Short mmCIF file of C-alpha atoms in Angstrom, two decimals:
data_model
loop_
_atom_site.label_atom_id
_atom_site.label_comp_id
_atom_site.label_asym_id
_atom_site.label_seq_id
_atom_site.Cartn_x
_atom_site.Cartn_y
_atom_site.Cartn_z
CA MET C 1071 0.00 0.00 0.00
CA GLU C 1072 1.25 3.49 -0.81
CA LYS C 1073 2.61 5.36 2.19
CA ALA C 1074 -0.03 8.05 2.23
CA LYS C 1075 -2.52 9.34 4.76
CA ILE C 1076 -5.65 11.46 4.69
CA ASN C 1077 -7.15 13.35 7.60
CA ALA C 1078 -10.70 13.42 8.92
CA SER C 1079 -11.94 16.40 6.88
CA GLU C 1080 -10.53 14.92 3.67
CA LEU C 1081 -12.25 11.58 4.27
CA VAL C 1082 -15.59 13.29 4.94
CA ALA C 1083 -15.21 15.46 1.83
CA LEU C 1084 -14.40 12.42 -0.31
CA MET C 1085 -17.40 10.53 1.06
CA LEU C 1086 -19.77 13.45 0.55
CA LEU C 1087 -18.72 14.04 -3.06
CA PHE C 1088 -18.85 10.29 -3.67
CA GLU C 1089 -22.31 9.85 -2.18
CA ILE C 1090 -23.75 12.91 -3.89
CA GLY C 1091 -21.98 12.10 -7.17
CA SER C 1092 -24.43 11.28 -9.93
CA ALA C 1093 -27.27 10.68 -7.43
CA VAL C 1094 -27.90 14.42 -7.07
CA VAL C 1095 -28.69 14.80 -10.77
CA VAL C 1096 -30.72 11.69 -11.65
CA GLY C 1097 -34.23 11.07 -10.35
CA LEU C 1098 -33.29 9.11 -7.25
CA GLY C 1099 -36.13 7.20 -5.61
CA MET C 1100 -38.86 8.65 -7.82
CA GLN C 1101 -40.74 5.34 -7.91
CA ALA C 1102 -42.07 6.49 -4.52
CA LYS C 1103 -43.61 9.59 -6.18
CA GLN C 1104 -43.91 12.52 -3.76
CA ASP C 1105 -42.50 10.33 -0.98
CA ALA C 1106 -39.13 9.94 -2.74
CA TRP C 1107 -37.46 12.12 -0.11
CA MET C 1108 -38.67 9.68 2.54
CA ALA C 1109 -37.29 6.69 0.61
CA ILE C 1110 -33.89 8.37 0.57
CA LEU C 1111 -33.90 8.89 4.33
CA ILE C 1112 -34.81 5.25 4.96
CA GLY C 1113 -32.11 4.19 2.49
CA MET C 1114 -29.70 6.36 4.45
CA ALA C 1115 -30.60 4.47 7.64
CA ALA C 1116 -29.84 1.20 5.85
CA GLY C 1117 -26.56 2.77 4.74
CA PHE C 1118 -25.65 3.33 8.39
CA ILE C 1119 -25.99 -0.40 9.06
CA LEU C 1120 -23.92 -1.35 6.03
CA PHE C 1121 -21.14 1.05 6.95
CA LEU C 1122 -21.04 -0.28 10.51
CA ILE C 1123 -20.41 -3.73 9.02
CA TYR C 1124 -17.58 -2.42 6.83
CA ASP C 1125 -16.07 -0.54 9.77
CA TYR C 1126 -16.24 -3.58 12.05
CA LEU C 1127 -14.45 -5.78 9.52
CA TYR C 1128 -11.85 -3.06 8.96
CA ARG C 1129 -11.16 -2.65 12.69
CA HIS C 1130 -11.19 -6.37 13.46
CA HIS C 1131 -8.58 -7.25 10.85
CA SER C 1132 -5.73 -4.93 11.73
CA SER C 1133 -6.92 -2.08 9.51
CA LEU C 1134 -6.52 -4.10 6.31
CA SER C 1135 -8.34 -3.25 3.13
CA LEU C 1136 -11.20 -5.37 1.80
CA ILE C 1137 -8.81 -7.33 -0.43
CA GLY C 1138 -6.62 -8.15 2.56
CA TYR C 1139 -9.22 -9.41 5.01
CA LEU C 1140 -11.17 -11.35 2.36
CA GLN C 1141 -8.19 -13.71 2.12
CA ILE C 1142 -7.93 -13.97 5.90
CA ILE C 1143 -11.61 -14.72 6.47
CA LEU C 1144 -12.34 -16.96 3.45
CA GLY C 1145 -8.93 -18.53 3.00
CA LYS C 1146 -6.35 -17.89 0.32
CA TRP C 1147 -8.02 -19.31 -2.77
CA VAL C 1148 -11.67 -18.52 -2.10
CA GLY C 1149 -10.68 -15.14 -0.72
CA ARG C 1150 -8.63 -14.32 -3.82
CA ALA C 1151 -11.51 -15.34 -6.09
CA VAL C 1152 -13.99 -13.14 -4.23
CA ALA C 1153 -11.44 -10.31 -4.14
CA PHE C 1154 -11.14 -10.53 -7.92
CA LEU C 1155 -14.94 -10.27 -8.23
CA TYR C 1156 -14.87 -7.12 -6.10
CA ILE C 1157 -12.23 -5.59 -8.36
CA VAL C 1158 -14.44 -6.30 -11.38
CA TYR C 1159 -17.42 -4.84 -9.52
CA PHE C 1160 -15.60 -1.60 -8.68
CA PHE C 1161 -14.37 -1.33 -12.26
CA TYR C 1162 -17.82 -1.96 -13.74
CA ILE C 1163 -19.54 0.64 -11.53
CA ALA C 1164 -16.84 3.17 -12.46
CA ALA C 1165 -17.67 2.50 -16.12
CA ARG C 1166 -21.39 2.94 -15.44
CA VAL C 1167 -20.89 6.30 -13.73
CA LEU C 1168 -18.64 7.37 -16.60
CA ARG C 1169 -21.49 6.53 -18.98
CA ASP C 1170 -23.92 8.57 -16.81
CA PHE C 1171 -21.57 11.53 -17.00
CA GLY C 1172 -21.26 11.38 -20.78
CA ALA C 1173 -25.00 10.98 -21.30
CA LEU C 1174 -25.86 14.08 -19.28
CA LEU C 1175 -23.36 16.31 -21.06
CA LEU C 1176 -24.51 15.06 -24.46
CA SER C 1177 -28.18 15.63 -23.70
CA SER C 1178 -27.71 19.02 -22.05
CA THR C 1179 -24.84 20.96 -23.56
CA LEU C 1180 -22.84 18.96 -26.10
CA PRO C 1181 -25.38 17.23 -28.38
CA LEU C 1182 -23.04 17.13 -31.39
CA THR C 1183 -20.02 15.80 -29.52
CA PRO C 1184 -19.33 12.02 -29.65
CA MET C 1185 -19.74 10.38 -26.26
CA LEU C 1186 -16.34 8.75 -26.72
CA VAL C 1187 -14.66 12.17 -26.66
CA VAL C 1188 -16.53 13.35 -23.55
CA ASN C 1189 -15.87 10.12 -21.67
CA MET C 1190 -12.22 10.09 -22.71
CA ILE C 1191 -11.63 13.50 -21.13
CA MET C 1192 -13.15 12.37 -17.83
CA MET C 1193 -11.29 9.05 -18.01
CA LEU C 1194 -7.97 10.85 -18.47
CA ALA C 1195 -8.74 13.04 -15.44
CA ALA C 1196 -9.56 9.97 -13.33
CA VAL C 1197 -6.40 8.17 -14.44
CA TYR C 1198 -4.30 11.23 -13.64
CA ALA C 1199 -5.89 11.57 -10.19
CA CYS C 1200 -5.24 7.90 -9.44
CA SER C 1201 -1.61 8.28 -10.47
CA LEU C 1202 -1.18 11.25 -8.10
CA GLY C 1203 -2.44 9.20 -5.15
CA ILE C 1204 -5.00 9.41 -2.37
CA GLU C 1205 -3.41 12.38 -0.61
CA ALA C 1206 -3.76 14.63 -3.66
CA LEU C 1207 -7.33 13.40 -4.20
CA GLY C 1208 -8.19 14.08 -0.56
CA ARG C 1209 -6.84 17.65 -0.65
CA ALA C 1210 -8.70 18.35 -3.90
CA SER C 1211 -11.96 17.02 -2.44
CA GLU C 1212 -12.05 19.75 0.22
CA ILE C 1213 -11.74 22.48 -2.42
CA PHE C 1214 -14.34 21.00 -4.75
CA LEU C 1215 -16.79 20.27 -1.93
CA SER C 1216 -16.79 23.95 -1.00
CA ILE C 1217 -17.60 24.81 -4.63
CA VAL C 1218 -20.50 22.33 -4.73
CA LEU C 1219 -21.94 23.65 -1.45
CA MET C 1220 -21.73 27.26 -2.63
CA LEU C 1221 -23.50 26.35 -5.87
CA ALA C 1222 -26.20 24.51 -3.90
CA VAL C 1223 -26.85 27.52 -1.65
CA LEU C 1224 -26.97 29.81 -4.69
CA ALA C 1225 -29.41 27.53 -6.50
CA ILE C 1226 -31.78 27.29 -3.51
CA PHE C 1227 -31.70 31.07 -3.07
CA LEU C 1228 -32.50 31.70 -6.75
CA LEU C 1229 -35.27 29.08 -6.82
CA THR C 1230 -36.85 30.61 -3.72
CA ALA C 1231 -36.55 34.12 -5.14
CA SER C 1232 -38.10 32.94 -8.41
CA GLY C 1233 -41.15 31.68 -6.52
CA VAL C 1234 -41.18 28.28 -8.25
CA ILE C 1235 -40.97 26.12 -5.12
CA HIS C 1236 -44.42 24.84 -4.13
CA TRP C 1237 -44.14 22.56 -1.11
CA GLU C 1238 -47.77 21.48 -1.50
CA HIS C 1239 -46.59 19.20 -4.32
CA LEU C 1240 -45.23 16.92 -1.60
CA LYS C 1241 -48.76 16.26 -0.39
CA PRO C 1242 -50.41 13.97 0.43
CA PRO C 1243 -47.65 12.04 2.22
CA LEU C 1244 -47.88 8.26 1.98
CA GLU C 1245 -50.81 8.51 -0.42
CA HIS C 1246 -50.42 4.84 -1.35
CA GLY C 1247 -49.09 3.66 2.01
CA TRP C 1248 -45.62 2.44 2.90
CA LYS C 1249 -45.38 -0.24 0.22
CA PRO C 1250 -44.13 1.97 -2.68
CA VAL C 1251 -41.63 3.65 -0.34
CA LEU C 1252 -40.19 0.39 0.98
CA GLN C 1253 -40.07 -1.11 -2.52
CA THR C 1254 -38.02 1.89 -3.58
CA VAL C 1255 -35.71 1.59 -0.59
CA PHE C 1256 -35.02 -2.12 -1.09
CA PRO C 1257 -33.00 -2.41 -3.13
CA GLN C 1258 -32.69 0.97 -4.89
CA THR C 1259 -31.96 3.83 -2.47
CA MET C 1260 -30.29 1.49 0.02
CA THR C 1261 -27.74 0.42 -2.58
CA PHE C 1262 -27.53 3.62 -4.64
CA PRO C 1263 -25.86 5.67 -3.40
CA PHE C 1264 -25.48 4.64 0.25
CA GLY C 1265 -24.38 1.02 -0.17
CA GLU C 1266 -21.79 2.09 -2.71
CA ILE C 1267 -19.76 3.35 0.24
CA VAL C 1268 -18.34 -0.21 0.21
CA ALA C 1269 -15.68 1.25 -2.11
CA PHE C 1270 -14.26 3.03 0.93
CA SER C 1271 -13.39 -0.34 2.46
CA MET C 1272 -10.40 0.00 0.14
CA LEU C 1273 -9.58 3.52 1.35
CA LEU C 1274 -10.13 3.38 5.13
CA PRO C 1275 -6.58 2.09 5.75
CA TYR C 1276 -5.30 5.49 4.57
CA LEU C 1277 -7.05 7.35 7.40
CA ASN C 1278 -4.43 8.80 9.75
CA ASN C 1279 -6.54 7.90 12.81
CA PRO C 1280 -8.42 4.61 12.25
CA LEU C 1281 -10.41 5.05 15.47
CA HIS C 1282 -12.30 7.93 13.85
CA ALA C 1283 -13.44 5.95 10.80
CA ARG C 1284 -16.82 4.93 12.21
CA ARG C 1285 -17.84 8.40 13.37
CA LEU C 1286 -16.64 10.08 10.18
CA GLY C 1287 -18.37 7.59 7.93
CA LEU C 1288 -21.70 7.88 9.74
CA VAL C 1289 -21.51 11.69 9.70
CA ALA C 1290 -20.78 11.70 5.95
CA ILE C 1291 -23.69 9.35 5.22
CA LEU C 1292 -26.02 11.47 7.39
CA ILE C 1293 -25.09 14.75 5.70
CA SER C 1294 -25.24 13.30 2.18
CA GLY C 1295 -28.60 11.66 2.91
CA LEU C 1296 -30.09 14.92 4.18
CA ILE C 1297 -28.74 16.83 1.18
CA LEU C 1298 -30.07 14.30 -1.33
CA SER C 1299 -33.46 14.09 0.39
CA PHE C 1300 -33.78 17.88 0.40
CA ILE C 1301 -32.79 18.20 -3.27
CA ILE C 1302 -35.29 15.54 -4.34
CA ALA C 1303 -37.98 17.31 -2.30
CA VAL C 1304 -37.13 20.57 -4.07
CA ASN C 1305 -37.29 18.84 -7.46
CA ILE C 1306 -40.78 17.54 -6.67
CA SER C 1307 -41.87 20.90 -5.28
CA VAL C 1308 -40.80 22.67 -8.47
CA LEU C 1309 -41.71 20.08 -11.11
CA THR C 1310 -44.43 17.98 -9.40
CA ALA C 1311 -43.85 14.29 -8.72
CA TYR C 1312 -45.07 13.24 -12.17
CA ASN C 1313 -42.73 15.55 -14.07
CA ALA C 1314 -39.78 14.79 -11.79
CA GLU C 1315 -40.30 11.06 -12.28
CA ASN C 1316 -40.47 11.40 -16.06
CA SER C 1317 -37.43 13.69 -16.37
CA THR C 1318 -34.13 12.09 -17.31
CA PHE C 1319 -32.26 14.67 -15.24
CA PRO C 1320 -34.78 16.42 -12.95
CA LEU C 1321 -32.21 18.68 -11.26
CA LEU C 1322 -31.28 20.12 -14.64
CA ARG C 1323 -34.94 20.84 -15.35
CA THR C 1324 -35.47 22.30 -11.88
CA ILE C 1325 -32.59 24.75 -12.23
CA GLY C 1326 -33.94 25.67 -15.66
CA LYS C 1327 -37.08 27.04 -13.97
CA ILE C 1328 -35.13 29.94 -12.44
CA ARG C 1329 -36.41 33.25 -13.81
CA LEU C 1330 -35.41 36.35 -11.89
CA ALA C 1331 -35.35 40.05 -12.69
CA GLY C 1332 -35.94 39.40 -16.36
CA PHE C 1333 -32.36 38.39 -17.10
CA ILE C 1334 -31.21 35.78 -14.54
CA GLU C 1335 -32.15 32.54 -16.25
CA ARG C 1336 -30.75 29.49 -18.06
CA LEU C 1337 -28.55 28.55 -15.13
CA GLU C 1338 -28.42 24.83 -15.92
CA ALA C 1339 -24.66 25.20 -15.69
CA ILE C 1340 -25.04 24.93 -11.90
CA ALA C 1341 -26.37 21.39 -12.24
CA ILE C 1342 -23.80 20.51 -14.90
CA VAL C 1343 -20.84 21.72 -12.83
CA THR C 1344 -22.20 19.77 -9.85
CA LEU C 1345 -22.42 16.62 -11.95
CA ILE C 1346 -18.91 17.06 -13.36
CA ILE C 1347 -17.41 17.46 -9.88
CA GLY C 1348 -19.45 14.72 -8.22
CA GLY C 1349 -19.10 12.40 -11.21
CA PHE C 1350 -15.35 12.89 -11.30
CA PHE C 1351 -14.91 11.92 -7.65
CA LYS C 1352 -17.29 8.97 -7.89
CA ILE C 1353 -15.60 7.59 -11.01
CA THR C 1354 -12.14 8.18 -9.56
CA ILE C 1355 -12.86 6.55 -6.19
CA PHE C 1356 -14.39 3.44 -7.77
CA TYR C 1357 -11.52 3.31 -10.27
CA TYR C 1358 -8.97 3.85 -7.50
CA ALA C 1359 -10.53 1.00 -5.50
CA ALA C 1360 -10.27 -1.29 -8.55
CA VAL C 1361 -6.66 -0.27 -9.27
CA LYS C 1362 -5.58 -0.60 -5.65
CA GLY C 1363 -7.34 -3.95 -5.37
CA ALA C 1364 -5.65 -5.28 -8.51
CA HIS C 1365 -2.27 -4.12 -7.23
CA GLU C 1366 -2.80 -5.80 -3.84
CA LEU C 1367 -4.14 -9.03 -5.30
CA PHE C 1368 -1.79 -9.62 -8.21
CA GLN C 1369 1.31 -7.76 -7.06
CA VAL C 1370 2.18 -6.70 -10.61
CA GLY C 1371 3.59 -3.35 -11.63
CA THR C 1372 3.02 -0.23 -9.61
CA ARG C 1373 -0.27 1.46 -8.78
CA LYS C 1374 0.53 4.25 -11.26
CA GLU C 1375 1.25 1.72 -14.02
CA LEU C 1376 -1.98 -0.15 -13.36
CA ALA C 1377 -3.92 3.13 -13.40
CA LEU C 1378 -2.56 3.80 -16.89
CA TRP C 1379 -3.09 0.25 -18.19
CA LEU C 1380 -6.70 0.03 -17.03
CA GLY C 1381 -7.71 3.46 -18.34
CA LEU C 1382 -8.44 2.31 -21.89
CA PRO C 1383 -10.52 -0.73 -20.79
CA LEU C 1384 -12.52 1.65 -18.55
CA LEU C 1385 -13.26 3.91 -21.50
CA VAL C 1386 -14.21 1.01 -23.77
CA SER C 1387 -16.42 -0.53 -21.07
CA SER C 1388 -18.36 2.70 -20.65
CA GLU C 1389 -19.18 2.58 -24.36
CA ILE C 1390 -20.23 -1.06 -24.68
CA ILE C 1391 -22.15 -1.73 -21.43
CA ALA C 1392 -25.42 -0.66 -23.11
CA ASP C 1393 -26.70 0.10 -26.60
CA GLY C 1394 -28.37 3.35 -25.53
CA TYR C 1395 -29.15 5.53 -22.54
CA THR C 1396 -32.60 4.01 -22.04
CA GLU C 1397 -31.13 0.52 -21.81
CA HIS C 1398 -28.32 1.82 -19.61
CA ILE C 1399 -30.77 3.33 -17.10
CA ASP C 1400 -33.04 0.28 -17.24
CA ILE C 1401 -30.13 -2.01 -16.36
CA GLY C 1402 -28.92 0.39 -13.68
CA LEU C 1403 -32.27 0.64 -11.90
CA LYS C 1404 -33.58 -2.91 -12.29
CA LEU C 1405 -30.70 -5.37 -12.64
CA VAL C 1406 -27.62 -3.80 -11.04
CA PRO C 1407 -29.16 -3.15 -7.58
CA LEU C 1408 -30.54 -6.68 -7.32
CA TYR C 1409 -27.79 -8.79 -8.88
CA LEU C 1410 -24.66 -6.72 -8.19
CA HIS C 1411 -25.19 -4.15 -5.45
CA LEU C 1412 -27.00 -6.38 -2.96
CA PRO C 1413 -24.49 -9.26 -3.09
CA PHE C 1414 -21.37 -7.07 -3.01
CA GLN C 1415 -22.66 -4.38 -0.65
CA ALA C 1416 -24.70 -6.47 1.77
CA GLY C 1417 -24.58 -10.23 1.10
CA ILE C 1418 -20.84 -10.89 1.13
CA PRO C 1419 -20.02 -8.37 3.92
CA LEU C 1420 -22.75 -9.91 6.09
CA LEU C 1421 -21.30 -13.37 5.48
CA LEU C 1422 -17.83 -12.07 6.41
CA LEU C 1423 -19.27 -10.55 9.57
CA ILE C 1424 -20.93 -13.82 10.59
CA ILE C 1425 -17.75 -15.83 9.97
CA THR C 1426 -15.74 -13.28 11.99
CA TRP C 1427 -18.23 -13.46 14.87
CA VAL C 1428 -18.19 -17.28 14.85
CA ARG C 1429 -14.40 -17.39 14.90
CA LYS C 1430 -14.30 -14.78 17.64
CA GLY C 1431 -16.66 -16.96 19.70
CA TYR C 1432 -14.46 -20.02 19.27
CA TYR C 1433 -11.22 -18.09 19.71
CA PRO C 1434 -12.08 -15.12 21.96
CA THR C 1435 -8.46 -14.09 22.46
CA SER C 1436 -7.41 -14.34 18.80
CA ARG C 1437 -7.96 -10.61 18.20
#
């Protein structure tokens, strides 16, 4: 592992940008209609539980990364096989987020630009960030988080001043009962974005004070959950639940409603800048987790060399994972949460936790 450390504020900034990422722009949890904000909060609560599992495994195995303690808990060969699957998972999700990023820019501002060109620019930025290391990424996250927060405050102020926020669109709460909300939570909002924090099981060993990992992680999940819930509530209040659900990028459409003083309008750039920053950090952290995992597992080359070698496959993967954006979103909302997110975010970590508890019971002094 590279000899690098990040402090508490850098870890929180990385987690916030990662959690917000692409989730702030797409219609998260809109299957619950006007109760989408509630589905996000319940998903956040599930995210707390998942992170406590990741933190326990991290603490119990001498602050190793996921790749390290998989081989300890499951044995060398089974552990290495599962570790390889996690590397593929991290890589695949990085490619999916890269595709999300390209699709938004093409549909909003660059309709005549090939997606390959847009994705290649972001891929090169992610590769460069990975080559610089986690310390550089952590320092950059604090700067970019402040930019995102300032843009968010500005957007809320302008929307309020424009008089387009109508909170009555959130009524009636629980019109169809709890069933639509819970069906949206499990598995969607629980796994995206909160369960994706599993990628940080590869980054927690870099924290300069491991004892703070649990508190910092829970705080980051809480803040990101409240931010996402509030933004979705604003989207519904401005657009109505029906329009927000049927918008590809509801935040973009919400910001487009700003009309103030006869000349302050067409501020969609606020949403686009937010996506670029959040998308960059989400892609980079998933990609970094894949690169670091491959380096730990196979012990070939250096981390910087692997970051360069895997850049082109990442770009190609983002192009071929779906024939079009509709198929891409359909796979992302229906298949990925059930068949990828749940096993890798909840199923396998829960199994690791049970095995650890059983061994601790048989060998209480082994820790």
